[in-house]
Short mmCIF file of C-alpha atoms in Angstrom, two decimals:
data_model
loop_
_atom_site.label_atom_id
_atom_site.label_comp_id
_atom_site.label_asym_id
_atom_site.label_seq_id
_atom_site.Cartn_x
_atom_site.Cartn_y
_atom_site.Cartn_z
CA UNK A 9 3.78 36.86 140.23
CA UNK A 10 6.46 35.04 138.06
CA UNK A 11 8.76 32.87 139.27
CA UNK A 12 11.89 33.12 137.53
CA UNK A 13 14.49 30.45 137.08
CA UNK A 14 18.03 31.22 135.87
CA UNK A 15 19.66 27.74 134.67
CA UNK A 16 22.83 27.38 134.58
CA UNK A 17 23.34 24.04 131.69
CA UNK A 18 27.40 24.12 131.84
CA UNK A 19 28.83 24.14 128.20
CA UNK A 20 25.71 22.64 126.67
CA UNK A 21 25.75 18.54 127.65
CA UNK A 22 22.74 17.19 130.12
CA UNK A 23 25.37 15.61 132.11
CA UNK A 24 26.36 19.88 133.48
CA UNK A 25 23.06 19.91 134.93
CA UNK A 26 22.94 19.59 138.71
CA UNK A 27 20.01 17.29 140.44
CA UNK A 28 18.54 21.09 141.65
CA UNK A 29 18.95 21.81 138.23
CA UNK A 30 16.55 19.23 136.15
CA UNK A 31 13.96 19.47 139.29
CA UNK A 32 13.55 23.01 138.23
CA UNK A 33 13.06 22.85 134.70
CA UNK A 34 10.49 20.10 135.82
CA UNK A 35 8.49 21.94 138.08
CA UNK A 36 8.26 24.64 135.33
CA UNK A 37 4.80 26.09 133.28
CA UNK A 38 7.16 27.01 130.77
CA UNK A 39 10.73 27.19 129.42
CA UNK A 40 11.71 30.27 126.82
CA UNK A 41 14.24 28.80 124.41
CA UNK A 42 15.82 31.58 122.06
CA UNK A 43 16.44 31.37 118.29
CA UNK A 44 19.60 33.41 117.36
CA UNK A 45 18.73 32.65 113.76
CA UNK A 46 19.87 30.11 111.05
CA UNK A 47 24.14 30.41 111.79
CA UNK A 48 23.10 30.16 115.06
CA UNK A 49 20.62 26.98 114.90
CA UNK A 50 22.62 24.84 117.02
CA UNK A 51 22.96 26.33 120.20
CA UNK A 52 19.01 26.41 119.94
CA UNK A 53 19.55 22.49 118.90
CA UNK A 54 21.69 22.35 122.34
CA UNK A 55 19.17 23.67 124.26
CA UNK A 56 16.17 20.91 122.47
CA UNK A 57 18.49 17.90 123.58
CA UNK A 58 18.28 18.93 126.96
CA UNK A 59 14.79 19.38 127.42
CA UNK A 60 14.19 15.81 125.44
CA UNK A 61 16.82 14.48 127.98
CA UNK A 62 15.99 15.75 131.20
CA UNK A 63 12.50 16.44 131.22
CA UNK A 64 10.20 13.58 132.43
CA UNK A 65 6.71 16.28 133.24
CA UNK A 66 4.57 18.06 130.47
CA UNK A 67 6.20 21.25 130.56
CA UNK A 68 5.89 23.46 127.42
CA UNK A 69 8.81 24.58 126.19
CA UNK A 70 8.30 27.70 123.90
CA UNK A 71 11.27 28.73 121.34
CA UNK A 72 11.24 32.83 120.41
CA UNK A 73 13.08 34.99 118.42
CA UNK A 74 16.23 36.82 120.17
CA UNK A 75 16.89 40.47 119.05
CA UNK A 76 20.16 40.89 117.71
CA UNK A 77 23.12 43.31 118.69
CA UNK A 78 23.98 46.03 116.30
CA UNK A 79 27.23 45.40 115.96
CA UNK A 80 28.23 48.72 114.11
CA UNK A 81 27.13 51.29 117.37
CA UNK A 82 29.73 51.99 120.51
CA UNK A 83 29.90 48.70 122.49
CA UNK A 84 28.35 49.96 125.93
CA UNK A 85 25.58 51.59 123.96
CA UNK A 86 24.75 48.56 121.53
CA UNK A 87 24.67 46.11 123.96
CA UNK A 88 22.29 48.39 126.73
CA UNK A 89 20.13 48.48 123.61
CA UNK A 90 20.49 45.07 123.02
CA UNK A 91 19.61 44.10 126.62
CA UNK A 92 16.34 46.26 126.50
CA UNK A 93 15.35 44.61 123.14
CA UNK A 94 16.04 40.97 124.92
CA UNK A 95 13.74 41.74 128.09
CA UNK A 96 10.88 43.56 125.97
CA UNK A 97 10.79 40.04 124.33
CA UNK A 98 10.60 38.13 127.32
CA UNK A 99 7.50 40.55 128.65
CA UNK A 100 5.79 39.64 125.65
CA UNK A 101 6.23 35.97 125.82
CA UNK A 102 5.64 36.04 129.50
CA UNK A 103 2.21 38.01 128.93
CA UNK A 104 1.37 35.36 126.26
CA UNK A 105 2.07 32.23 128.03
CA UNK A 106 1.57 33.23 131.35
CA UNK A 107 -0.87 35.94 131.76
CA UNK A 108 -1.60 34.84 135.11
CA UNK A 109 1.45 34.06 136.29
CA UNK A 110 3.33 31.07 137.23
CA UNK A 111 7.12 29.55 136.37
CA UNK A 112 9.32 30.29 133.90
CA UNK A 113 12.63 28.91 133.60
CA UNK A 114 15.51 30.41 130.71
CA UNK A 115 18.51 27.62 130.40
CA UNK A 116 22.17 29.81 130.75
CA UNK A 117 25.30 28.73 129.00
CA UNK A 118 27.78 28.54 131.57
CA UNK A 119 26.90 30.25 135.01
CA UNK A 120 24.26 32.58 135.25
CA UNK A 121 26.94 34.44 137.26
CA UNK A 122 30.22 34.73 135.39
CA UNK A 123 30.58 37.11 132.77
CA UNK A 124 26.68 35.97 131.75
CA UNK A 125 24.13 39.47 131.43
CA UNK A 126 21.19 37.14 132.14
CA UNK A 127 20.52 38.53 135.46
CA UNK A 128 20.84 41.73 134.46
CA UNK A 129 18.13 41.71 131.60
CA UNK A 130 15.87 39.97 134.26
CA UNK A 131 16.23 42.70 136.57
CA UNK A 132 15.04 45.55 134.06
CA UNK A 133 11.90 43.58 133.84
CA UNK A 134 11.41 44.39 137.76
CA UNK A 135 12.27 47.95 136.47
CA UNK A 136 9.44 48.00 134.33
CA UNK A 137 6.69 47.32 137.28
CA UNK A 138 6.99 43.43 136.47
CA UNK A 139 5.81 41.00 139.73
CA UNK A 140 9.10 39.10 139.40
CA UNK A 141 10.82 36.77 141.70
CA UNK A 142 14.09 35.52 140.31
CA UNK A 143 15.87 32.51 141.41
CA UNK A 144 19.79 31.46 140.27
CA UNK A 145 20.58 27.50 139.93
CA UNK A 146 24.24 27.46 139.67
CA UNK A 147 25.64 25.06 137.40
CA UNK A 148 28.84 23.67 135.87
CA UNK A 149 30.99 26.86 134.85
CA UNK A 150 32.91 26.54 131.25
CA UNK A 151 35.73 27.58 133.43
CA UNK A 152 35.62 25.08 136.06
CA UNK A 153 34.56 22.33 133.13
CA UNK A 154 37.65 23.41 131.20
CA UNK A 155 40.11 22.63 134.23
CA UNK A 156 38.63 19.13 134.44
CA UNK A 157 38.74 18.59 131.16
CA UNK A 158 42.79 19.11 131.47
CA UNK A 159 42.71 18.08 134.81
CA UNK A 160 44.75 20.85 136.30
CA UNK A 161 44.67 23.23 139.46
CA UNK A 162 42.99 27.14 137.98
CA UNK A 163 45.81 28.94 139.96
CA UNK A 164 49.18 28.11 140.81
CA UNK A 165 50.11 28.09 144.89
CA UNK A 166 49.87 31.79 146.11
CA UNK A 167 48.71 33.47 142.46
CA UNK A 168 45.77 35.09 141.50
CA UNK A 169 43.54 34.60 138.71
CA UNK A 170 41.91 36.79 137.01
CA UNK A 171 38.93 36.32 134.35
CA UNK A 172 38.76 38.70 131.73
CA UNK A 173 37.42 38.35 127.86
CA UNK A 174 38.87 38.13 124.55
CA UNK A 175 37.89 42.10 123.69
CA UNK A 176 39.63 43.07 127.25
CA UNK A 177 43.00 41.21 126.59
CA UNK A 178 43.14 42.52 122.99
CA UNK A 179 42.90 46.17 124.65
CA UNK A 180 44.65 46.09 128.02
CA UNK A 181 47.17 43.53 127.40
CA UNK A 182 48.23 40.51 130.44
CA UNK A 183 46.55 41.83 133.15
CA UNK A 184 49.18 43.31 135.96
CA UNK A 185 49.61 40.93 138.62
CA UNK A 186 47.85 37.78 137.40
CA UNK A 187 49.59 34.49 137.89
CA UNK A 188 45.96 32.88 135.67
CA UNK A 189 44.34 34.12 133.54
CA UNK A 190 40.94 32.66 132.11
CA UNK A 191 39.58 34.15 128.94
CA UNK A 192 35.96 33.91 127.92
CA UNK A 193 34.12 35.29 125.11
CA UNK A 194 36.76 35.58 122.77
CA UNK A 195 35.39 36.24 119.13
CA UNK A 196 38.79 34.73 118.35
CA UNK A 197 42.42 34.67 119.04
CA UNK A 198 42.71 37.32 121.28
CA UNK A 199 46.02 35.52 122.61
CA UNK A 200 47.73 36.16 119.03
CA UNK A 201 48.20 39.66 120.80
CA UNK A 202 51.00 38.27 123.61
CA UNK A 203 54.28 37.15 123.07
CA UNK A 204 53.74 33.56 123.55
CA UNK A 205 57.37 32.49 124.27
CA UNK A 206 56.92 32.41 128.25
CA UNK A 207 53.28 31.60 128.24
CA UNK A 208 51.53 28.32 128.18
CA UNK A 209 47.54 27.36 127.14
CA UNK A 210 45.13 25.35 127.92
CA UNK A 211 41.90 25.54 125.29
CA UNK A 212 38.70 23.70 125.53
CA UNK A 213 36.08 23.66 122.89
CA UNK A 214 32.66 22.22 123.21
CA UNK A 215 33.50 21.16 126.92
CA UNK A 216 31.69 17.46 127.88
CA UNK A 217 29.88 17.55 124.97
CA UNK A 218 31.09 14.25 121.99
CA UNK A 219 32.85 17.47 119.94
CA UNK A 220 35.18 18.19 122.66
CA UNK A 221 38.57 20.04 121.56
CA UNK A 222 41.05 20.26 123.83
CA UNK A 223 44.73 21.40 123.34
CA UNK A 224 47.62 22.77 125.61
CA UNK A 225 50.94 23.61 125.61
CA UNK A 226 53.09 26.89 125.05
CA UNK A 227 51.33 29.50 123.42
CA UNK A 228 54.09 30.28 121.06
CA UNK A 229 53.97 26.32 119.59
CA UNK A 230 50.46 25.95 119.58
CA UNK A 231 48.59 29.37 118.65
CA UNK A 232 48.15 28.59 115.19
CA UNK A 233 46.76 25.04 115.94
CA UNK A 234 44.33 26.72 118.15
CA UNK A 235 43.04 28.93 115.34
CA UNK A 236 42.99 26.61 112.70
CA UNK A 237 41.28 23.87 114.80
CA UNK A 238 38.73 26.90 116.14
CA UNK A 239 37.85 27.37 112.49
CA UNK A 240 37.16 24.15 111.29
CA UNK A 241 34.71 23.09 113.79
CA UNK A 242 33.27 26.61 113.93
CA UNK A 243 32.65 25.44 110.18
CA UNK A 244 31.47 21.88 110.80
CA UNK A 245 29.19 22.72 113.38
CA UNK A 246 27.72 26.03 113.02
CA UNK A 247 29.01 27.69 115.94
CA UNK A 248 31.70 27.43 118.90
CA UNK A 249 31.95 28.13 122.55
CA UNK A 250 35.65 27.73 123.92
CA UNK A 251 37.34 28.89 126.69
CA UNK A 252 41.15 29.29 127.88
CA UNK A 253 43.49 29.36 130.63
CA UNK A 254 46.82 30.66 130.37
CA UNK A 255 49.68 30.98 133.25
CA UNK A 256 53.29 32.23 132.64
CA UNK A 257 55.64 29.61 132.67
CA UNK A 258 56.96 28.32 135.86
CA UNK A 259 60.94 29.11 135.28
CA UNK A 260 59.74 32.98 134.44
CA UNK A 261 57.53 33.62 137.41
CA UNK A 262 60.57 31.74 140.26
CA UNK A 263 62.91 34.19 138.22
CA UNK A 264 60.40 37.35 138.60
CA UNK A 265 59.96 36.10 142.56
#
């Protein structure tokens, strides 16, 4: 039997981690960290300073190679392949390291939860005949760590919210009936596809981590910032998570009411 423990580690910084959180990455045999290759290095780096911070038992930590999406096939398809190929790996690291069973814990960005396939993968191991118990500690969201980070409510008295990505608001548009709306995995820019006049931001970049990025304001005025502050620390560091809110502006949704 393997215990498996989903981690949710926030938007990267030790301080995301709940008390439930670093006991279970200390009462681990062993913790998987992924390479995504060289443009990739530090989220693997992100994961390292975690471990060296929180854990105070001999736990091995083991780093593996991630498959890779192939980004030129039909989305669905590419990423169902891509999700096989992830929990073939973890089988063969699991019947490495612990042939005879024991606890493995995987640290999630984010929530293992919200818009996160995580659980997902794990579950096609059970698929496969795998003896697998699987276990979710919740952590800091990027969403609810971007809110803090501006200090603001998510929703606006009697809205909804709704969370969609960057690849569904380029397609569909502002989703119908949303007062919020929090977009995740967006390759970039996504927002450059609304008219921004009536619309304000709030971004986050590297969320309670030192690199922290944060601006807001109306779309319109501060779109281009966003981008060209996205790229440059995309370049200095290698990579970038970042996450937005956007409402429509007060004076438009009374007049719509």
């Amino acid at each position: 039997m393997i215990r498996l423990d989903l981690i949710g580690i926030g938007t990267g910084s030790p301080d995301h981690l709940t008390v439930q959180a670093m006991r279970a990455m200390n009462e681990a045999d062993l913790i998987l960290l992924p390479r995504k290759g060289s443009a990739k290095s530090g989220l693997l780096d992100v994961r390292r300073a975690i471990c060296d911070a929180v854990l105070t038992q001999p736990v091995r930590v083991v780093e593996f190679d991630l498959p890779t999406r192939d980004a030129g096939r039909d989305y669905v398809d590419a990423v169902q392949s891509w999700h096989d190929a992830i929990a073939a790996a973890w089988a063969a690291q699991i019947a490495l390291h612990l042939p005879e069973g024991g606890r493995l814990a995987l640290l999630v960005w984010g929530d293992p939860s919200l818009y996160d396939s995580t659980l997902r993968i794990a579950r096609r191991l059970i698929r496969k005949g795998m003896e697998i118990d699987i276990r979710v500690v919740p952590g800091i969201s990027s969403l609810h760590a971007l809110t803090a980070a501006h200090a603001i409510p998510l929703n606006r008295l009697t809205q909804a919210v709704t969370i969609t990505t960057g690849r569904l608001l380029r397609a569909h548009g502002w989703p119908a009936g949303a007062g919020s709306v929090v977009v995740m995995l967006d390759e970039g820019g996504a927002f450059q596809t609304l008219d921004g006049s009536d619309i304000e931001i709030w971004w986050g970049a590297y969320l309670g981590m030192p690199a922290q990025s944060l601006i807001a304001g109306r779309l319109a005025a501060v779109s281009a910032q966003i981008m060209e502050t996205r790229a440059r620390l995309r370049q200095e560091h290698g990579w970038i998570m970042d996450i937005y809110l956007m409402q429509e502006r007060r004076d438009r949704s009374a007049a719509s009411t």
